[in-house]
Each structure stands twice: as structure tokens, then as C-alpha cells.
Coordinates of C-alpha atoms and ligand atoms in Angstrom, one line a residue:
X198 CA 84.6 98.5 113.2
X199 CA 87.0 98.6 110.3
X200 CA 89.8 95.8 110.3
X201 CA 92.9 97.2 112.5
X202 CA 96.3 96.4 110.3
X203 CA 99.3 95.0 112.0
X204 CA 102.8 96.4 110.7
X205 CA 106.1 94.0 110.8
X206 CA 109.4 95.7 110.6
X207 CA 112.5 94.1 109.5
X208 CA 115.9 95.7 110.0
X209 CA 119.1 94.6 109.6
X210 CA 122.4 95.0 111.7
X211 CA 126.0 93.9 112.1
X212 CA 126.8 92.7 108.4
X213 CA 124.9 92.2 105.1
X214 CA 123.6 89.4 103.9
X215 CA 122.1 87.9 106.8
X216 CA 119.0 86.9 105.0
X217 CA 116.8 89.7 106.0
X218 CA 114.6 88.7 103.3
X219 CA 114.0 84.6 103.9
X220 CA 113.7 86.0 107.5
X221 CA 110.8 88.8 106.2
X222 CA 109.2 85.7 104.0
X223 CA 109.2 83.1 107.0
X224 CA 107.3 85.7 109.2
X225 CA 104.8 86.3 106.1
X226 CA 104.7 82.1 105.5
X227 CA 104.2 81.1 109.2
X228 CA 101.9 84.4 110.2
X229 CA 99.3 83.0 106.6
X230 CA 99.3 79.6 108.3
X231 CA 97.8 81.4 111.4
X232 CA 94.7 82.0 109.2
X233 CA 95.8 86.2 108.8
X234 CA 96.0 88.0 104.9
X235 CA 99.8 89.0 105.0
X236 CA 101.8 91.3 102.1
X237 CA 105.9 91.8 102.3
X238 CA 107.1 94.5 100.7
X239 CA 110.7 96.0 100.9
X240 CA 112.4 99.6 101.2
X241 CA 115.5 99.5 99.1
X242 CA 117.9 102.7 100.4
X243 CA 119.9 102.9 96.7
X244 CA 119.1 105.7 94.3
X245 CA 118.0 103.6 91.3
X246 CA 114.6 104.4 90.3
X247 CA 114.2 100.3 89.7
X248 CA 116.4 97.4 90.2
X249 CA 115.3 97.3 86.3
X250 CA 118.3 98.5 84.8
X251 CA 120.8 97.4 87.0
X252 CA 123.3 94.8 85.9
X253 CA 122.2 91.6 86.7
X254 CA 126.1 90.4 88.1
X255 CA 125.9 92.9 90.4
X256 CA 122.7 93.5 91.5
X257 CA 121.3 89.8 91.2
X258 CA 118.2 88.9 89.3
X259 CA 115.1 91.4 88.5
X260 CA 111.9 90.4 89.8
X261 CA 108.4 90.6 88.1
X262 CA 105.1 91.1 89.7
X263 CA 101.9 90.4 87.8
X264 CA 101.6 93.9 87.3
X265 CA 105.0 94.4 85.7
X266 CA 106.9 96.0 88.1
X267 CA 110.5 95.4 87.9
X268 CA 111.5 95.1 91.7
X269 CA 114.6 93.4 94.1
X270 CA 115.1 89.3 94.4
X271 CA 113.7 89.8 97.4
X272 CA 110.1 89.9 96.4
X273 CA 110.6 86.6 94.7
X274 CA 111.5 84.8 98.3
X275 CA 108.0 86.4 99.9
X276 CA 105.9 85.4 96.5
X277 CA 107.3 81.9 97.3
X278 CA 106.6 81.5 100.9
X279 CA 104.0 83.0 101.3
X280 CA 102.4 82.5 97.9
X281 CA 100.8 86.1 97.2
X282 CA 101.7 88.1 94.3
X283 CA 103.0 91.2 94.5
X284 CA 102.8 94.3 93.1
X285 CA 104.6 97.8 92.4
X286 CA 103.9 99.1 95.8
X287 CA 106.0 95.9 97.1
X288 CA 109.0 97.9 96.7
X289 CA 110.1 101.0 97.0
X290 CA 113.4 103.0 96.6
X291 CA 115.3 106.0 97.9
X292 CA 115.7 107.1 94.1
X293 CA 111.8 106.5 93.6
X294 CA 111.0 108.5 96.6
X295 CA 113.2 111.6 95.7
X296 CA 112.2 111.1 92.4
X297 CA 108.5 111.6 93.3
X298 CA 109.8 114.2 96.3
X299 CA 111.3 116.3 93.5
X300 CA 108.8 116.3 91.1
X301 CA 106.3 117.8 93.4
X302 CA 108.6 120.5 93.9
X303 CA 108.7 121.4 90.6
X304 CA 105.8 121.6 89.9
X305 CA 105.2 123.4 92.6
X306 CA 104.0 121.3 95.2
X307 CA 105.9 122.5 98.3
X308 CA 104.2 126.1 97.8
X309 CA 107.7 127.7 98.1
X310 CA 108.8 126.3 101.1
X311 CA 111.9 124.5 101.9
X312 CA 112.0 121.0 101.0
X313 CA 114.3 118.9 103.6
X314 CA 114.7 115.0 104.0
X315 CA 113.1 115.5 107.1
X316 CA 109.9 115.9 106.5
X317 CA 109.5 115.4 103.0
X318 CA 111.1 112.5 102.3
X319 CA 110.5 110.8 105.3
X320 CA 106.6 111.7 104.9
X321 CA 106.7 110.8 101.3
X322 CA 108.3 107.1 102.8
X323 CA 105.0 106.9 105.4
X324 CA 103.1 107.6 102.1
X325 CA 104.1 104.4 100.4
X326 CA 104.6 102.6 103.4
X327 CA 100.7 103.0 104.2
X328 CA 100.0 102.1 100.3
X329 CA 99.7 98.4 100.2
X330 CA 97.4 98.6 103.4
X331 CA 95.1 100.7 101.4
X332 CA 95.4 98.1 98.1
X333 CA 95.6 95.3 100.1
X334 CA 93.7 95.4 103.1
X335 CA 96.0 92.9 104.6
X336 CA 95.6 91.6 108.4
X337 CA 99.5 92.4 108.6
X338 CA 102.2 94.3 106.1
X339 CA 106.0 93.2 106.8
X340 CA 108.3 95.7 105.5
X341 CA 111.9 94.8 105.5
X342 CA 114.5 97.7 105.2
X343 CA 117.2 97.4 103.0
X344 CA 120.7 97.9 103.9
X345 CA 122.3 97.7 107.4
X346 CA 121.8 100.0 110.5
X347 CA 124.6 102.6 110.5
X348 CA 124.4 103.1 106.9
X349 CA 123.9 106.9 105.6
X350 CA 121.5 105.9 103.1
X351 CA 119.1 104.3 105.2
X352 CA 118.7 107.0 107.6
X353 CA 115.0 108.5 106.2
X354 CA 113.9 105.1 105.9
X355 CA 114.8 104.3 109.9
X356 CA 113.5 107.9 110.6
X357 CA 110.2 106.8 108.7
X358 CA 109.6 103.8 110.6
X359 CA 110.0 105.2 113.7
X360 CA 107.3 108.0 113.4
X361 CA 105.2 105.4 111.9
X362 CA 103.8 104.3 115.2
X363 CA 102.4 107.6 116.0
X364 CA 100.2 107.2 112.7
X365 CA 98.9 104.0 113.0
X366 CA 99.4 103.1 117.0
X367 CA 102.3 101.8 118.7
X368 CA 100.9 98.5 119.8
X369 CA 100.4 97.9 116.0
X370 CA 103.7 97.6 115.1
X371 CA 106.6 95.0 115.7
X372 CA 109.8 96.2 115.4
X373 CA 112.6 92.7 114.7
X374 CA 116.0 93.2 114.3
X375 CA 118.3 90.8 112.8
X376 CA 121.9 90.3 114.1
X377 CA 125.4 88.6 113.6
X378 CA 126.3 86.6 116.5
X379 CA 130.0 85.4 115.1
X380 CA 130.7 82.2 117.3
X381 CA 135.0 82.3 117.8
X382 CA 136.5 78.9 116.6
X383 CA 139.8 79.5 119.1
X384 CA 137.8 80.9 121.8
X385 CA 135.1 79.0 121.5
X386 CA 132.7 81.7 122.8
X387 CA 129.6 83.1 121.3
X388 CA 130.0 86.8 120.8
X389 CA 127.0 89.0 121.6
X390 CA 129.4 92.3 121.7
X391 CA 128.4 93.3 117.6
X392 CA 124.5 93.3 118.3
X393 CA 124.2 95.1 121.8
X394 CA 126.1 97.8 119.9
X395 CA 124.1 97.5 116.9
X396 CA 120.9 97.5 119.3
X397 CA 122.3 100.8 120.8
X398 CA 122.5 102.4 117.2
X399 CA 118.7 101.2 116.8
X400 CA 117.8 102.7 120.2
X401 CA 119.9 106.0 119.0
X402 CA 117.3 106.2 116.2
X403 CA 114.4 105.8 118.7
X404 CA 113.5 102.6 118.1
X405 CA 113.6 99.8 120.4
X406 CA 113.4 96.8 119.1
X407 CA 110.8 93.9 120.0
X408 CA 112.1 90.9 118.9
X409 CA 115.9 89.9 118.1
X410 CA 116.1 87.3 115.3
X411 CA 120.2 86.2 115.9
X412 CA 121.7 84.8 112.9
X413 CA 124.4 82.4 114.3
X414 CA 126.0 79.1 113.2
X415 CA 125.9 77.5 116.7
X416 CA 123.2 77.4 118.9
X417 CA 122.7 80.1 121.1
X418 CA 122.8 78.8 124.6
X419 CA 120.7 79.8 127.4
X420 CA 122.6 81.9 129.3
X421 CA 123.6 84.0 126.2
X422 CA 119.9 84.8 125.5
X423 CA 119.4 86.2 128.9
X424 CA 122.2 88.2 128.8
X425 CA 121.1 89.8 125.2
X426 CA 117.3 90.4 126.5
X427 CA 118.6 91.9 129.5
X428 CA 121.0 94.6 127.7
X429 CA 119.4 95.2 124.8
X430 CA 115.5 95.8 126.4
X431 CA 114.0 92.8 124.9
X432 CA 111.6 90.2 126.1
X433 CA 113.4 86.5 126.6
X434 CA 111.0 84.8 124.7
X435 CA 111.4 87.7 121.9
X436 CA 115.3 86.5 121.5
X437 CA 115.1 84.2 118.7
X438 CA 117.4 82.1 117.2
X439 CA 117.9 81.8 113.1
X440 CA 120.7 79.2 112.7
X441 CA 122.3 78.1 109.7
X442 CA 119.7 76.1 107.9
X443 CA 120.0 73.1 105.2
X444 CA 118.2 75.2 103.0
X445 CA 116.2 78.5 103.0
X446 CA 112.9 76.3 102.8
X447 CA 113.6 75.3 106.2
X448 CA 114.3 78.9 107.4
X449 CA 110.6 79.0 108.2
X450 CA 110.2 75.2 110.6
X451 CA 113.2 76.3 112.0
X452 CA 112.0 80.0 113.0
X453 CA 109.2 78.5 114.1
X454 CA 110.2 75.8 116.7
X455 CA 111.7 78.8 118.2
X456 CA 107.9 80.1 118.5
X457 CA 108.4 83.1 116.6
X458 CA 104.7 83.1 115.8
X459 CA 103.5 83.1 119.0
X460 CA 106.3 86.1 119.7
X461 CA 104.7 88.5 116.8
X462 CA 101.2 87.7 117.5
X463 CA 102.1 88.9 121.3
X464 CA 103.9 92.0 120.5
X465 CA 100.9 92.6 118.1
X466 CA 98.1 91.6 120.1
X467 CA 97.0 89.3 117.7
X468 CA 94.4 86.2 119.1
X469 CA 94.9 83.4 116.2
X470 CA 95.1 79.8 115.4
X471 CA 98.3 78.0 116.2
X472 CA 101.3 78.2 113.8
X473 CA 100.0 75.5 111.2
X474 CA 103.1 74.0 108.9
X475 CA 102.7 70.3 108.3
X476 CA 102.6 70.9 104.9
X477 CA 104.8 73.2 104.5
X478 CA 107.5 71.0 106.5
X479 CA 106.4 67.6 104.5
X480 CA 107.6 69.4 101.1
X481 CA 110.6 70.5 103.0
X482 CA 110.8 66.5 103.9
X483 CA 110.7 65.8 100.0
X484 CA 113.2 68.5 99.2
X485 CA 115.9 66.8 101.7
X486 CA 115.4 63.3 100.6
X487 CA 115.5 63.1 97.4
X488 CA 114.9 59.6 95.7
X489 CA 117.7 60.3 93.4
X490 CA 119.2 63.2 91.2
X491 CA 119.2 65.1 87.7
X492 CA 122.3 67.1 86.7
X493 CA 121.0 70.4 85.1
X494 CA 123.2 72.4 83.0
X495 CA 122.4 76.1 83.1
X496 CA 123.8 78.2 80.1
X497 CA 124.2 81.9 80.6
X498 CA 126.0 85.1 80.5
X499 CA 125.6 86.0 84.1
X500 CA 126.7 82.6 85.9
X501 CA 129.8 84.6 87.6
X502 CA 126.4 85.6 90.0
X503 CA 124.1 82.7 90.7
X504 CA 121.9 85.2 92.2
X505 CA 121.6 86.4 88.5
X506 CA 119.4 83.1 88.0
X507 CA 117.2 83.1 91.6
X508 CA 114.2 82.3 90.7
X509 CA 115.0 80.1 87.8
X510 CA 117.2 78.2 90.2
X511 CA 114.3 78.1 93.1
X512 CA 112.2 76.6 90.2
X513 CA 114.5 73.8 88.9
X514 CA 114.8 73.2 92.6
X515 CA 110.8 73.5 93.0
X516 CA 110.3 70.8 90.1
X517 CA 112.6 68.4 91.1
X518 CA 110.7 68.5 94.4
X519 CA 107.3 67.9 92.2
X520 CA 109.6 64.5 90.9
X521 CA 111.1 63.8 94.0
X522 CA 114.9 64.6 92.9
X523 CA 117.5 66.4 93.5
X524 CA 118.9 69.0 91.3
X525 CA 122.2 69.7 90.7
X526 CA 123.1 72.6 88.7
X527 CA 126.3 72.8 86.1
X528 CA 126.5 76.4 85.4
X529 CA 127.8 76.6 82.1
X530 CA 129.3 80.4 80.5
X531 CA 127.8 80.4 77.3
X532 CA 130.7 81.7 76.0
X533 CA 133.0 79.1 76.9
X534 CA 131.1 77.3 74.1
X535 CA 132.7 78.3 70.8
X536 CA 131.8 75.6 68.4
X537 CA 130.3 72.3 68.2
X538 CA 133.1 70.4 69.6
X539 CA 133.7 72.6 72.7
X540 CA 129.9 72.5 73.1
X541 CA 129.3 69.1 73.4
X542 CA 132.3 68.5 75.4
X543 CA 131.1 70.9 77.9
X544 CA 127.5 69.8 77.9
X545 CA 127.9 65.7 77.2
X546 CA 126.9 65.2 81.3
X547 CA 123.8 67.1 81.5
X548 CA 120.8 65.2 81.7
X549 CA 119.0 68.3 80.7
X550 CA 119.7 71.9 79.7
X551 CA 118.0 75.3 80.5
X552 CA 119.3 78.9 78.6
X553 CA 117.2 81.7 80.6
X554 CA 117.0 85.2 79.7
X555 CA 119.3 87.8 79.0
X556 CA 119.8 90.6 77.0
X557 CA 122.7 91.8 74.6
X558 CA 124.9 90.3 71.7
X559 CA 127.2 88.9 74.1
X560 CA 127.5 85.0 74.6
X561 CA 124.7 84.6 71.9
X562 CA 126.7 82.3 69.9
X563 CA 127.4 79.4 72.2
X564 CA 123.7 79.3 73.6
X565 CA 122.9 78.9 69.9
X566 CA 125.1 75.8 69.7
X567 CA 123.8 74.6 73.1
X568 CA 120.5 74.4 71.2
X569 CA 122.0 73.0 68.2
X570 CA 123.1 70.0 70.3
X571 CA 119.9 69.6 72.3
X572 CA 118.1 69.5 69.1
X573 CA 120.6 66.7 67.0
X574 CA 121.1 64.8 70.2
X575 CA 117.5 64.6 72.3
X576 CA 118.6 66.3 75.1
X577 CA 115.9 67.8 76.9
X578 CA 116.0 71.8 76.5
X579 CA 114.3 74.4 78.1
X580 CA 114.4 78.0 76.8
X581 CA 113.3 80.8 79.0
X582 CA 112.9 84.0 76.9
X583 CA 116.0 84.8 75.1
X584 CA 116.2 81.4 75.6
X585 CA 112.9 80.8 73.5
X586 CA 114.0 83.3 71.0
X587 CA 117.1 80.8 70.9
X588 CA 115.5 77.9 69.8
X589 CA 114.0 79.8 66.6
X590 CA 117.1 81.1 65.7
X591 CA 118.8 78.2 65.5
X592 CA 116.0 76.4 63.8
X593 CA 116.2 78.9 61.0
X594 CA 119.4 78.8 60.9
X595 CA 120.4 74.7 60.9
X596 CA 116.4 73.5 59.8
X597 CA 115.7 76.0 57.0
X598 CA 119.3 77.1 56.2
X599 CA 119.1 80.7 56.5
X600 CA 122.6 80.9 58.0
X601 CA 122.5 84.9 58.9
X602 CA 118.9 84.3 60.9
X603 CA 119.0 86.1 63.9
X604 CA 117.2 88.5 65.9
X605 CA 117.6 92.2 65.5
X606 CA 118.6 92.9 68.6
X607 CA 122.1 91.3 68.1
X608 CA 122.1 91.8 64.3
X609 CA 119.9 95.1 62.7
X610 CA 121.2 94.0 59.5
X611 CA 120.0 90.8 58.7
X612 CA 118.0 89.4 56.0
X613 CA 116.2 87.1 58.5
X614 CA 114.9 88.9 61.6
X615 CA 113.4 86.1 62.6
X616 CA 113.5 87.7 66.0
X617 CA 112.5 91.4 66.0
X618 CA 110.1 94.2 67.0
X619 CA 106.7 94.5 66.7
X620 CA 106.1 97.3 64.1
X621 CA 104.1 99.3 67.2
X622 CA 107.3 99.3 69.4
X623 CA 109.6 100.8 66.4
X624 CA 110.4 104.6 67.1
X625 CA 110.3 104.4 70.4
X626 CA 113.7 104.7 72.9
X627 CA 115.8 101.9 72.7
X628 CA 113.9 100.8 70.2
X629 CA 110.4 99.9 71.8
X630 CA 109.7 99.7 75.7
X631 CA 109.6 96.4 77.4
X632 CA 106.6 94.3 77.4
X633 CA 106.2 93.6 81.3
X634 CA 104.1 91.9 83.5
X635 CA 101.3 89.0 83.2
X636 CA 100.2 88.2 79.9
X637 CA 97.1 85.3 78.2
X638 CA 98.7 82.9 76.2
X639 CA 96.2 80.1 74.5
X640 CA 98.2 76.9 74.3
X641 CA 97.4 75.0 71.3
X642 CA 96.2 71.3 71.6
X643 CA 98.7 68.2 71.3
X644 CA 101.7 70.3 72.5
X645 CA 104.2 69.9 75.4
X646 CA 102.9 72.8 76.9
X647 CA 99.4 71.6 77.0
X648 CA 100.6 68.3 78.8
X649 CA 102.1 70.3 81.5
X650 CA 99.9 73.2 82.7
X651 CA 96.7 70.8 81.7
X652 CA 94.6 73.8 81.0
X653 CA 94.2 75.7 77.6
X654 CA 94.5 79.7 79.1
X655 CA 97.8 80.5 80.6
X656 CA 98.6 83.5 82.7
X657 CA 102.5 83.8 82.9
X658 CA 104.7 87.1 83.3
X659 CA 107.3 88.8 80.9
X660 CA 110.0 91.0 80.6
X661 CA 111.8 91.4 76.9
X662 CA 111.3 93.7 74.1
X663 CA 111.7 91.6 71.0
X664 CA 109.6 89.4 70.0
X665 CA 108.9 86.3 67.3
X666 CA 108.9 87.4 63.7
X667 CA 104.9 86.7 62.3
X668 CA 106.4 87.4 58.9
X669 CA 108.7 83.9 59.5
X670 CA 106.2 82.0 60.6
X671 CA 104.7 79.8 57.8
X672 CA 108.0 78.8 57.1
X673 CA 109.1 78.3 60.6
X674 CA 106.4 76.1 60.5
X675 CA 106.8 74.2 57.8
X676 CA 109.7 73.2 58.3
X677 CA 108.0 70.9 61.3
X678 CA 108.5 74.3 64.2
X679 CA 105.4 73.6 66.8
X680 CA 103.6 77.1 67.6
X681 CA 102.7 75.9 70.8
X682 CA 101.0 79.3 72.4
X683 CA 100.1 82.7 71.0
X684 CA 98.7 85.5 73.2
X685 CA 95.3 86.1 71.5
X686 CA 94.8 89.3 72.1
X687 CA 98.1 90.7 69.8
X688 CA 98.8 87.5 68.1
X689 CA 102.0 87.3 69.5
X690 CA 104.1 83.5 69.5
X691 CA 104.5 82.7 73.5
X692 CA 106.0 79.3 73.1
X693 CA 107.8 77.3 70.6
X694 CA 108.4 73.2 70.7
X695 CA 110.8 71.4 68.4
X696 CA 108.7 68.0 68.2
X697 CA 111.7 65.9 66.9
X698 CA 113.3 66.1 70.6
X699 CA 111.4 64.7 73.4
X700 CA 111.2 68.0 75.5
X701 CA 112.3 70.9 74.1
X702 CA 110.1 73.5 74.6
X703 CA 110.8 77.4 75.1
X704 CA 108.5 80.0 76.2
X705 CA 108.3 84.0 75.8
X706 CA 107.5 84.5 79.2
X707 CA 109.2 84.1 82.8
X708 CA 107.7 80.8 84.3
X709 CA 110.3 81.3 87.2
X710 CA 108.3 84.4 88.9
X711 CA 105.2 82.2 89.4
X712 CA 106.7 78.7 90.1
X713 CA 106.4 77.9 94.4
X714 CA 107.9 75.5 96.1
X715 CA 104.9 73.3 96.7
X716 CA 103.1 74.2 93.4
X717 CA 106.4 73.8 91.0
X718 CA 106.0 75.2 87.5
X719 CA 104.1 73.1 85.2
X720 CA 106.8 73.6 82.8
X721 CA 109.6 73.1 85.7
X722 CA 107.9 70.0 86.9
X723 CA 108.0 68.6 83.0
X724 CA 111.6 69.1 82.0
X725 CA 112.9 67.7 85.6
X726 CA 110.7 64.6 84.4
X727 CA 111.7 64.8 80.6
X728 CA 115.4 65.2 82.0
X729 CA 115.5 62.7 84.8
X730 CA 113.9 60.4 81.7
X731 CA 116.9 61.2 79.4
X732 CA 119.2 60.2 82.7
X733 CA 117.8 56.7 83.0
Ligands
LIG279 N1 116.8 90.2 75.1 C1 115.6 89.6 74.8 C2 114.5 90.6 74.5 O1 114.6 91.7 75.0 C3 115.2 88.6 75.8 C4 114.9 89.2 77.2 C5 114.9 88.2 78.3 O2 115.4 87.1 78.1 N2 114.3 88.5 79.4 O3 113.5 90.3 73.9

């Protein structure tokens, strides 16, 4: 008999920003240690086609899959709990639906008739809802809807899931709803008001939810749970209690010891394994009792949004756990950094210093002096794409003297591009598309980079368009430059190490999308080391 998949249903109601998605990547971490094949994906309402072109302060970080697709921060919390990569079909949104919806009509797909939300949109929602099962063949898909219940935009997307249980059975599908229950300081009463009305707009929908996940700074006491089963339909041991955590890492032990496993796997009629997180909860052990701490100084463009820098944040966090530390981060606008002076003054604490990626001619300068006083002064440096493409820059620029070095994409005139296109990306709009998605790089022997992934092949992801010059590179060289991986296949430079400073190393590609929180990435885990060793 062929395998039976299990659909999960996130929705969110009351406020935003309840955590919707460390809830959705808790469920996928604790329902793998049960032995089952899980995949997240999400259902973003907005129009964009892609979170890819959205700015970064508003719309937080883009994430990469291994197949290139640009998708919401969101994906990056499910990669890391429940260690599965992604792919395009992970996320979906309204502007990719009507997109598609639209298209067909054009060319003449609706045969002339009418094309409404309902059903063409909503069907064209089931469509890619169902995907992943196909590519996947997971034991269980959790799907988490963007937005909040109530909103316009999410309507076809509620619709969807509710007709969704006609298609694939109604006993194979789990409907949770997240609440607010605000707790009143004066009063000093738990307020349960917000989500039996929130309930009611699910029920108005046609759904009725299975399980309540309450999102609460107190604990919810007993009495309050039987009053919220009662009125909003649910099962008492389906009322489960997600309350303010240390961190999100603990989301998951804390989910759990309210036997959320055991509450899916009975709505779902699912026989497994008991709920299995020792080791889960021993790195979460490591992560709250640090032996000591490195001070981090991120510099960036985007730092008015941390969110801007997720995953490179969950990775600094992730290799300080590999080195039993604590991270703390100075977030540092690059363009507070205006010359030497103001640089160093700025930067004099940090133990070590990571530029990550960005795009655009602002703040370009003062990353260049940040690695400018890595480089004279030893501090440990980490470059993370533009943060790569910084290092050479400024090599050329202070090493080999060519004072207007830069790369094209901030200055098409100069007479050292030693950052630039590759000629089979010129002509093209915007001036080549982006190279996404995973990529080989060979890591060359003796080399930083060697040292910390231990293995010559690397698999890592990207997303830029320029590229290092080839035409530079003897003379980058040369002048004492380590070409520490090139990607075989186009001969492209992946990572660059200045060998005069104990660790400063950047790399082409985005380590951040692959780095977990038990498996910290090999280039994380180094530079915590390489920075707590400055420290001392
Ligand atoms: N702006 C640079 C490029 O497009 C770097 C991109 C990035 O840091 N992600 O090549």
C-alpha cells in the first residue's frame, strides 16, 4: 500500500509575530526524532513574486535553498531544526500563485471561462500545497500560513486549507492554531478573550482547529486550559502551552514537555517511537552555559534590522556553541566608520569581526576600512560574500597600491575591477543574473579553509552577481593573496585568505544557510576559535 502522508497546518491568530515559524520548526524537529521524514514549507499571502527583491530592513533576510530559491527567513528556522534542506516548493506566495493563475489564462488555459479566486486560485494553492508530497515523499508536510487570521490577503490560502481535507482525508490533517494570551500586570488575570474570538474567525472559515499552541508569558494555569478546550471545541490535552523561552533552541524541549508530540501523532493517527531529544536538549545545555564569551562585531548596512543578518547570527551563535562560548554581537553601521581613526575606535573591543553580504555602493567605504584594520592589526575577520569581495578590494588597494581598485558594481569606471562580472553575465538585465544556489568549490591544501571543513570538496550556497576578477589574479597573488577555493567547474575564486593575519578568511558563498545548531559551520566554528584566541 503506498505510504499515507500526514499534513500539519500552522495558522496564526491574535497578533503577529508570535513565532509561527520556530513553532512550525519545533513540530518538524520533535516529529524527525519520532523516527518520521518531515518537510516545512510556508505560504506567504504578499504579492511579491519572491522575498528576493525585497529590502532586506524591511522584509528581514533572504533565504537560500540548495536549489537556489530565494525564499522567507522562515525556511532557515525549519533547515535548522529539523536539518533537511529545502527547496523552491518550500515557499510559496500569493504573487507566485496569481502569477502562475494569470499566465494560464493567457495563454488560454481557462478555455474562456471566468477565472475567480475561488476556484482558481484556491485550486492553484492545493496544487503547490500537494507539491513537496510528490518531491518529497515525506511521512508528514507542515505548512505554516503566513499572516494572521482576519487578514484579507490570506483568505484563498485559509479557503485552501480547508478543502484540502476533502483531497487527501480529514483524519490526515492537523489543523494548530497559535494564539496571544496577554497576561494583565494590574489585574493579574490571564486573558483568554483574543483567542476564543480568534477561534471563532477560524470556525467562520470552516475550520476547527485541533490543537491550540498559546503563546503567553506566564504559565497557563489549569483552570484556564479547560475553560479554552471547552469554548473553542478542542481536546484538553490538545491545549498547549508555548511560553516565553530563553532562546528559540529551547522552543522545541519546551513544546515538548507539554507532550505536543504525542498530541499530533493522535490527531494524526500516527503509531511511533517516543519523542527522542536528549541531544537536541544537551546542545541547548551548551548553548545556556557557556564557559565564557567572545564579543563579535558585525559590520553592515542593514543592522537597523537584525533580522537582516538571521542566519549569519544563528551561525555565530551555532559556533560559539561548537567552542562552548557565548556570543555577543556589536552591530556596527558600516557607515558610522569614516576613516581609520573612527574605525578603530569603533571596532578596538571586538575580539573578532564578520562583514556579511549586501549589495549597493552604500556603506562600502567603512567595511573597507574595517578590513584595513583587521588586516594591520590581527584581528580575526570573516568576510561573507560582499564581505569576501571586501577583503580583495582592500588588498589591492593598501597591498598592491592601486588606490581606485574596486568592484564594478560600486565603480563601472575603474581601472581596477578587481571585482566584476564574468564576461558570460555582461548584456544581460541588471547586468548579469544572480548566481544562486549550491555550488563545488575545491579548497586548496595548507589553507584556513582546509583546516576547518577537513575535506577538499565543498558544497556551500550563493547568491551575488559579481564575482573575483581572473584577470587580477597573478598579481593578487603575488603580492602574498591566498586563493584558497575555486569552483572547478567555471574557475571561479570562492575564497580568499590573507595569511599575514591569523584568521582572516572570506568566502564567495553563504556558509550561514547550511550552518545548524549542532553541526556549526566549519568556518563559524573556526573564527569563534580564532576570535576567542585573539580575546585571551
Ligand atoms: N553585491 C555583491 C554581488 O552581487 C555581493 C552580494 C552578497 O553579498 N550577497 O556580487
Amino acid at each position: 500500500m503506498a505510504k499515507q502522508t500526514k499534513y500539519i497546518f500552522i495558522t496564526g491568530g491574535v497578533v503577529s509575530g508570535l513565532g509561527k515559524g520556530i513553532a512550525a520548526a519545533s513540530i518538524g524537529l520533535i516529529l524527525k526524532s519520532r523516527g518520521l521524514s518531515v518537510v516545512n514549507q510556508k505560504f506567504d499571502p504578499y504579492l511579491n513574486i519572491d522575498p528576493g527583491t525585497m529590502n532586506p530592513i524591511q522584509h528581514g533576510e533572504v533565504f537560500v535553498t540548495d536549489d537556489g530559491a530565494e525564499t522567507d527567513l522562515d525556511l532557515g528556522h525549519y533547515e535548522r531544526f529539523t536539518d533537511t534542506s529545502l527547496s523552491q516548493s518550500s515557499n510559496t506566495t500569493a504573487g507566485r500563485v496569481y502569477m502562475t493563475v494569470l499566465q494560464r489564462e493567457r495563454e488560454g488555459g481557462y478555455n474562456g471561462g471566468t477565472v475567480q479566486v475561488i476556484p482558481n486560485v484556491t485550486e492553484e494553492i492545493l496544487r503547490r500545497m500537494l507539491l513537496s508530497t510528490e518531491e518529497t515523499n515525506a511521512d508528514v508536510i507542515i505548512t505554516e500560513i503566513g499572516g494572521t487570521i482576519g487578514d484579507i490577503e490570506s483568505l484563498p490560502f485559509i479557503e485552501a486549507i480547508r478543502q484540502i481535507k476533502y483531497r487527501v482525508g480529514e483524519e490526515n490533517c492537523c489543523y494548530i492554531h497559535l494564539t496571544l494570551v496577554p497576561y494583565l500586570n494590574k489585574a493579574k488575570d490571564i486573558k483568554t478573550k483574543p483567542t476564543q474570538h480568534s477561534v471563532k474567525e477560524l470556525q467562520e472559515l470552516g475550520i476547527q482547529p485541533n490543537i491550540l499552541m498559546l503563546r503567553c508569558d506566564e504559565t497557563i494555569d489549569n483552570a484556564t486550559r479547560e475553560k479554552l478546550a471547552l469554548l473553542c471545541n478542542v481536546d484538553k490535552d490538545c491545549v498547549i502551552q508555548n511560553t516565553t523561552a530563553r532562546s528559540i533552541y529551547a522552543v522545541p524541549l519546551q513544546l515538548e514537555s507539554e507532550h505536543i508530540g504525542d498530541a499530533v501523532c493522535k490527531v494524526l493517527g500516527l503509531e511511533t517511537p517516543p519523542t527522542a531529544l536528549s541531544e537536541w536538549s544537551k546542545m541547548v545545555d551548551v548553548f545556556h552555559n557557556p564557559k565564557d564569551k567572545v564579543k563579535i562585531a558585525l559590520v553592515g548596512k542593514y543592522v537597523a534590522l537584525h533580522d537582516a543578518y538571521l542566519s549569519v547570527v544563528e551561525s555565530l551563535i551555532h559556533g560559539g556553541i561548537a567552542n562552548e562560548l557565548a556570543v555577543e554581537i556589536d552591530w556596527v553601521d558600516s557607515e558610522e566608520l569614516t576613516d581609520d581613526e573612527t574605525a578603530r575606535n569603533r571596532l578596538k573591543d571586538a575580539d573578532g569581526i564578520i562583514v556579511p553580504g549586501g549589495f549597493g555602493t552604500r556603506g562600502i567605504e567603512g567595511m573597507i576600512l574595517t578590513a584595513k584594520y583587521c588586516r594591520e592589526n590581527n584581528v580575526p575577520y570573516f568576510g561573507i560574500c560582499l564581505g569576501m569581495q571586501i577583503i580583495v578590494i582592500e588588498y589591492a588597494r593598501d597591498v598592491l597600491g592601486w588606490k581606485d581598485a574596486h568592484s564594478t558594481e560600486m565603480d563601472k569606471e575603474t581601472k581596477h575591477p578587481v571585482i566584476d562580472l564574468m564576461p558570460d553575465q555582461n548584456g544581460k538585465i541588471l547586468g548579469g543574473t544572480l548566481r544562486l544556489g549550491k555550488f563545488e568549490c575545491a579548497v586548496k591544501d595548507g589553507t584556513k579553509t582546509l583546516e576547518a571543513y577537513g575535506t577538499k570538496t565543498v558544497w556551500e550556497r550563493h547568491r551575488h552577481r559579481y564575482e573575483f576578477n581572473n584577470a587580477f589574479r597573478s598579481d593578487l597573488e603575488n603580492a602574498g593573496l591566498v586563493i584558497a577555493g575555486v569552483n572547478p567547474e567555471r574557475n571561479l575564486v570562492e575564497v580568499v585568505e590573507v595569511p599575514t593575519n591569523p584568521w582572516m578568511v572570506g568566502g564567495q558563498f553563504h556558509p550561514e544557510f547550511k550552518s545548524r545548531p549542532n553541526k556549526a559551520g566549519p568556518l563559524f566554528r573556526e573564527f569563534i576559535k580564532a576570535s576567542y584566541k585573539n580575546k585571551k
